[in-house]
Short mmCIF file of C-alpha atoms in Angstrom, two decimals:
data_model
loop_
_atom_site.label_atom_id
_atom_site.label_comp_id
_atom_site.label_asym_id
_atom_site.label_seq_id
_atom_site.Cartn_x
_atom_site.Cartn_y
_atom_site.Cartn_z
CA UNK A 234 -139.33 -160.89 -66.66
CA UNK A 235 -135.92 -160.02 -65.60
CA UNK A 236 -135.31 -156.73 -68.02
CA UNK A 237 -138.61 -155.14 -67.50
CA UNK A 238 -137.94 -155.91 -63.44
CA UNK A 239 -134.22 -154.07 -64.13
CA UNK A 240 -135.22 -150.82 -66.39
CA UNK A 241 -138.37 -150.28 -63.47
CA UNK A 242 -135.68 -150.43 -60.52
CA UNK A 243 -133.27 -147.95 -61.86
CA UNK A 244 -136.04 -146.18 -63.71
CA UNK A 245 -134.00 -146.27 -67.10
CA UNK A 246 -136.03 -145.47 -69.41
CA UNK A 247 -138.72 -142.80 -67.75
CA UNK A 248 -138.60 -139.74 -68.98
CA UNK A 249 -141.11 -138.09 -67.38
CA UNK A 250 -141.03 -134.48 -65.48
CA UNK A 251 -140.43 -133.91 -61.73
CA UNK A 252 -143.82 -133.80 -60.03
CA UNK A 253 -145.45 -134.81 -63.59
CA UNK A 254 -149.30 -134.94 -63.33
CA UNK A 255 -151.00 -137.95 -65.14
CA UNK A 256 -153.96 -136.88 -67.19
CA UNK A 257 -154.75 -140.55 -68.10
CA UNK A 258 -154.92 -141.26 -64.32
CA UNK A 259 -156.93 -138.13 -63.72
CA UNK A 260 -159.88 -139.43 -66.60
CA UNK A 261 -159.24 -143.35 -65.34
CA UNK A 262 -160.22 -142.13 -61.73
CA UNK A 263 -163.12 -139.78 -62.96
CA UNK A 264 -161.57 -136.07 -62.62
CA UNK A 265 -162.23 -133.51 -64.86
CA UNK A 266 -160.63 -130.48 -65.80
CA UNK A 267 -162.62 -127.48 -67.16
CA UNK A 268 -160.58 -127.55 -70.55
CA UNK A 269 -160.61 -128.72 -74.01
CA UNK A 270 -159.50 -132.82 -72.27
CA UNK A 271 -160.68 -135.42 -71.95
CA UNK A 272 -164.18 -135.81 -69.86
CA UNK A 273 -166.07 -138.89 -68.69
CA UNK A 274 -168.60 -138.90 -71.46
CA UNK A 275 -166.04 -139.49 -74.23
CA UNK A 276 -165.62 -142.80 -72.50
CA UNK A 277 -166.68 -146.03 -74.42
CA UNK A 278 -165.09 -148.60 -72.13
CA UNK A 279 -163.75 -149.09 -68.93
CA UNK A 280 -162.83 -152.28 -66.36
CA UNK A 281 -160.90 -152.67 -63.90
CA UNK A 282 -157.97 -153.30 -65.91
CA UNK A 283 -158.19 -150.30 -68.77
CA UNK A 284 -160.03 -147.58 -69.76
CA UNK A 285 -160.63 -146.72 -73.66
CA UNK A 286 -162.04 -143.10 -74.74
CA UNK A 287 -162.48 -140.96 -77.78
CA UNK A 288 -158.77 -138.89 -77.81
CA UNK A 289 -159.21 -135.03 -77.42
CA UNK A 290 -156.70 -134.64 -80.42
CA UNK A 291 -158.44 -136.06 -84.33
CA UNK A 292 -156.67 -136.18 -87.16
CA UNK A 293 -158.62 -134.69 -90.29
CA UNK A 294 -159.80 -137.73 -91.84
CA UNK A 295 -159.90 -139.88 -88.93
CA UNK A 296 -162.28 -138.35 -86.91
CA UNK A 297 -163.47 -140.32 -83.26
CA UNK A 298 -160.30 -142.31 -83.08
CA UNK A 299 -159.81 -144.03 -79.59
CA UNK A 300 -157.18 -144.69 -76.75
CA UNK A 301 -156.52 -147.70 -74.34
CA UNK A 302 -155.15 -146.86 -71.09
CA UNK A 303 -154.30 -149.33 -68.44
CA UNK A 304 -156.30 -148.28 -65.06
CA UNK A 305 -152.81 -148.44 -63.37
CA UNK A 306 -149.84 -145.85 -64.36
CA UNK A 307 -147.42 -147.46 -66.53
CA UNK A 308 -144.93 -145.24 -68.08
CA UNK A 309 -144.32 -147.01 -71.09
CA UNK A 310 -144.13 -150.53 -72.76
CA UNK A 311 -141.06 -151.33 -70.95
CA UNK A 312 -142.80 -151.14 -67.56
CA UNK A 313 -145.78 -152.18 -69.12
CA UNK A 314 -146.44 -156.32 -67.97
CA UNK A 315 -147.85 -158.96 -70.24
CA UNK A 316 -150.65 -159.73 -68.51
CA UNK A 317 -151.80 -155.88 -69.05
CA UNK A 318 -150.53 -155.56 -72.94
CA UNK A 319 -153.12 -158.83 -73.06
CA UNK A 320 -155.63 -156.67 -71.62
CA UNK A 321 -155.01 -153.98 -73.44
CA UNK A 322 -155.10 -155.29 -76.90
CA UNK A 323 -158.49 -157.02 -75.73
CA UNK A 324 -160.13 -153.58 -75.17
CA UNK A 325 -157.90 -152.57 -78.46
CA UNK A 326 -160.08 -155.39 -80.66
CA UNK A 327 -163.36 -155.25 -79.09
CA UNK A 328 -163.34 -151.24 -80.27
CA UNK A 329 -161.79 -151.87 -83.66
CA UNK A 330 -164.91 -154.30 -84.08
CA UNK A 331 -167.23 -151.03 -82.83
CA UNK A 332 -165.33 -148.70 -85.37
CA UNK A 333 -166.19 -151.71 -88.24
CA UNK A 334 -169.68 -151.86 -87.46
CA UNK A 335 -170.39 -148.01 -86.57
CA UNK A 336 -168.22 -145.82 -88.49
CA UNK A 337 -168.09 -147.87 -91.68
CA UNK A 338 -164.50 -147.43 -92.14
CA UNK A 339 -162.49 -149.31 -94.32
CA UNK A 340 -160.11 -150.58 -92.02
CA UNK A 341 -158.12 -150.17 -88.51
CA UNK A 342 -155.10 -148.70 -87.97
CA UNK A 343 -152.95 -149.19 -84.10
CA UNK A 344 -150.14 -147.17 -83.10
CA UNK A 345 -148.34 -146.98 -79.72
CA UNK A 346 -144.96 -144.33 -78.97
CA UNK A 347 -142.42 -144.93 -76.38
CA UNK A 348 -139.58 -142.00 -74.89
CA UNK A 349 -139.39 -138.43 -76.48
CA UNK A 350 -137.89 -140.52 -79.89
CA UNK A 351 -140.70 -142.84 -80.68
CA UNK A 352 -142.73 -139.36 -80.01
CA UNK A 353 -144.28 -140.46 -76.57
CA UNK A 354 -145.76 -137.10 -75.50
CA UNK A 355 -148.36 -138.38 -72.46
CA UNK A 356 -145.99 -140.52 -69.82
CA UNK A 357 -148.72 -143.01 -69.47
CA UNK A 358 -148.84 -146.17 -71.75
CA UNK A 359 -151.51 -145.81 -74.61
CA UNK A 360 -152.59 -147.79 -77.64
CA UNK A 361 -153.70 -145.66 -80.17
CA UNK A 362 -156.61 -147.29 -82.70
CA UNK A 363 -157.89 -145.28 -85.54
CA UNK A 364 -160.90 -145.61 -87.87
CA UNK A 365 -158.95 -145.92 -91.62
CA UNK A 366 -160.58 -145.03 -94.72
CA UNK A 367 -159.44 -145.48 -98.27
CA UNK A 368 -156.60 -142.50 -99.20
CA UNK A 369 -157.34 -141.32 -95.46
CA UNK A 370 -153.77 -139.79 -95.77
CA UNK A 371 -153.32 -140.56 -91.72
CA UNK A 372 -149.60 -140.30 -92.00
CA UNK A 373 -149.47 -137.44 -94.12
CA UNK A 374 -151.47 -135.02 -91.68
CA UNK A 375 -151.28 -133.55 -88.38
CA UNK A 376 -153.59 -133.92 -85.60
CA UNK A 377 -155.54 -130.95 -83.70
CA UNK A 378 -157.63 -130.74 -80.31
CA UNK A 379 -161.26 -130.95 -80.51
CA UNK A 380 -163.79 -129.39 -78.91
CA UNK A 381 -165.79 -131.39 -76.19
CA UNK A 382 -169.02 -131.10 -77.67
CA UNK A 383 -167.42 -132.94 -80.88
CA UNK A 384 -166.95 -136.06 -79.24
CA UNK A 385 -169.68 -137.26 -77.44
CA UNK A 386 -171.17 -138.09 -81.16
CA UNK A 387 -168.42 -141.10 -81.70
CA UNK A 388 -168.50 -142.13 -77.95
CA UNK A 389 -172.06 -142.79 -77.76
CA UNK A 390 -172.07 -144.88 -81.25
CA UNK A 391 -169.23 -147.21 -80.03
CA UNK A 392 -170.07 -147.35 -76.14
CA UNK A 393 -173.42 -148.11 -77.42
CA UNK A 394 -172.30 -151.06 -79.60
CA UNK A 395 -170.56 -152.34 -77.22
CA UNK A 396 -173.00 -152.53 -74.45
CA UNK A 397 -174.86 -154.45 -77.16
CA UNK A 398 -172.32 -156.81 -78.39
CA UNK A 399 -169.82 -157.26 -75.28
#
């Protein structure tokens, strides 16, 4: 695709820092920091296209939502190719089945934010998909970071579902 080919040659639309430090690429190749992040146990999936893991930051009512990360650093959906996004939205359905059958929750919710507008905070491409319960309020709340013990609960009920059912 001609536009995508354009905005990654002249770099339009990155808006990353000098010398920025990927933590998506740091849990994709299996580093660890000894903080409050991410850690290899609060994966559920991972290929050798994308990686999908129980986010460090919950939402009150939304608890053990998940992210899908392509194994390769893509800033955004712009660089992002279509044979990825397909790959992507695979890992996206197969855990929105998990959250169905595991959490009980009513329904799924996806969300994915692109430059400092669309409130893009992490400069690597992620799909967002969140376990939605009647008058969960999701919109209406703010998010905080979890503690690492918290997660390994939600990680193990959907990795294990999947092992199962994949």
């Amino acid at each position: 695709m001609k536009l995508r080919q354009m905005a990654g040659e002249m770099n339009v639309y990155s808006h990353k820092p000098e010398g920025y430090e990927c933590p998506f690429c740091r849990i994709v190749s299996g580093i660890e920091k000894n903080n409050k992040g991410t850690k290899q146990i609060d994966i559920i999936y991972q290929n050798k296209y994308v990686t999908a893991f129980i986010a460090s930051k919950w939402w009150p009512n939304n608890k053990g939502h998940v992210l899908v990360v392509p194994n390769e650093h893509f800033e955004n959906i712009y660089e992002l190719t279509s044979e990825m996004a397909a790959e992507i939205h695979r890992a996206a359905q197969m855990t929105a089945f998990a959250m169905k059958n595991t959490y009980e929750c009513d329904g799924v919710s996806t969300r994915q934010h692109n430059e400092p507008a669309g409130n893009q905070d992490v400069w690597h491409y992620h799909l967002h998909v969140y376990p939605r319960y009647e008058n969960d309020n999701l919109y209406l709340t703010k998010g905080s970071y979890t503690e690492p013990d918290e997660r390994p609960f939600y990680a193990e009920k959907l990795r294990s579902w999947i092992q199962e059912n994949v």
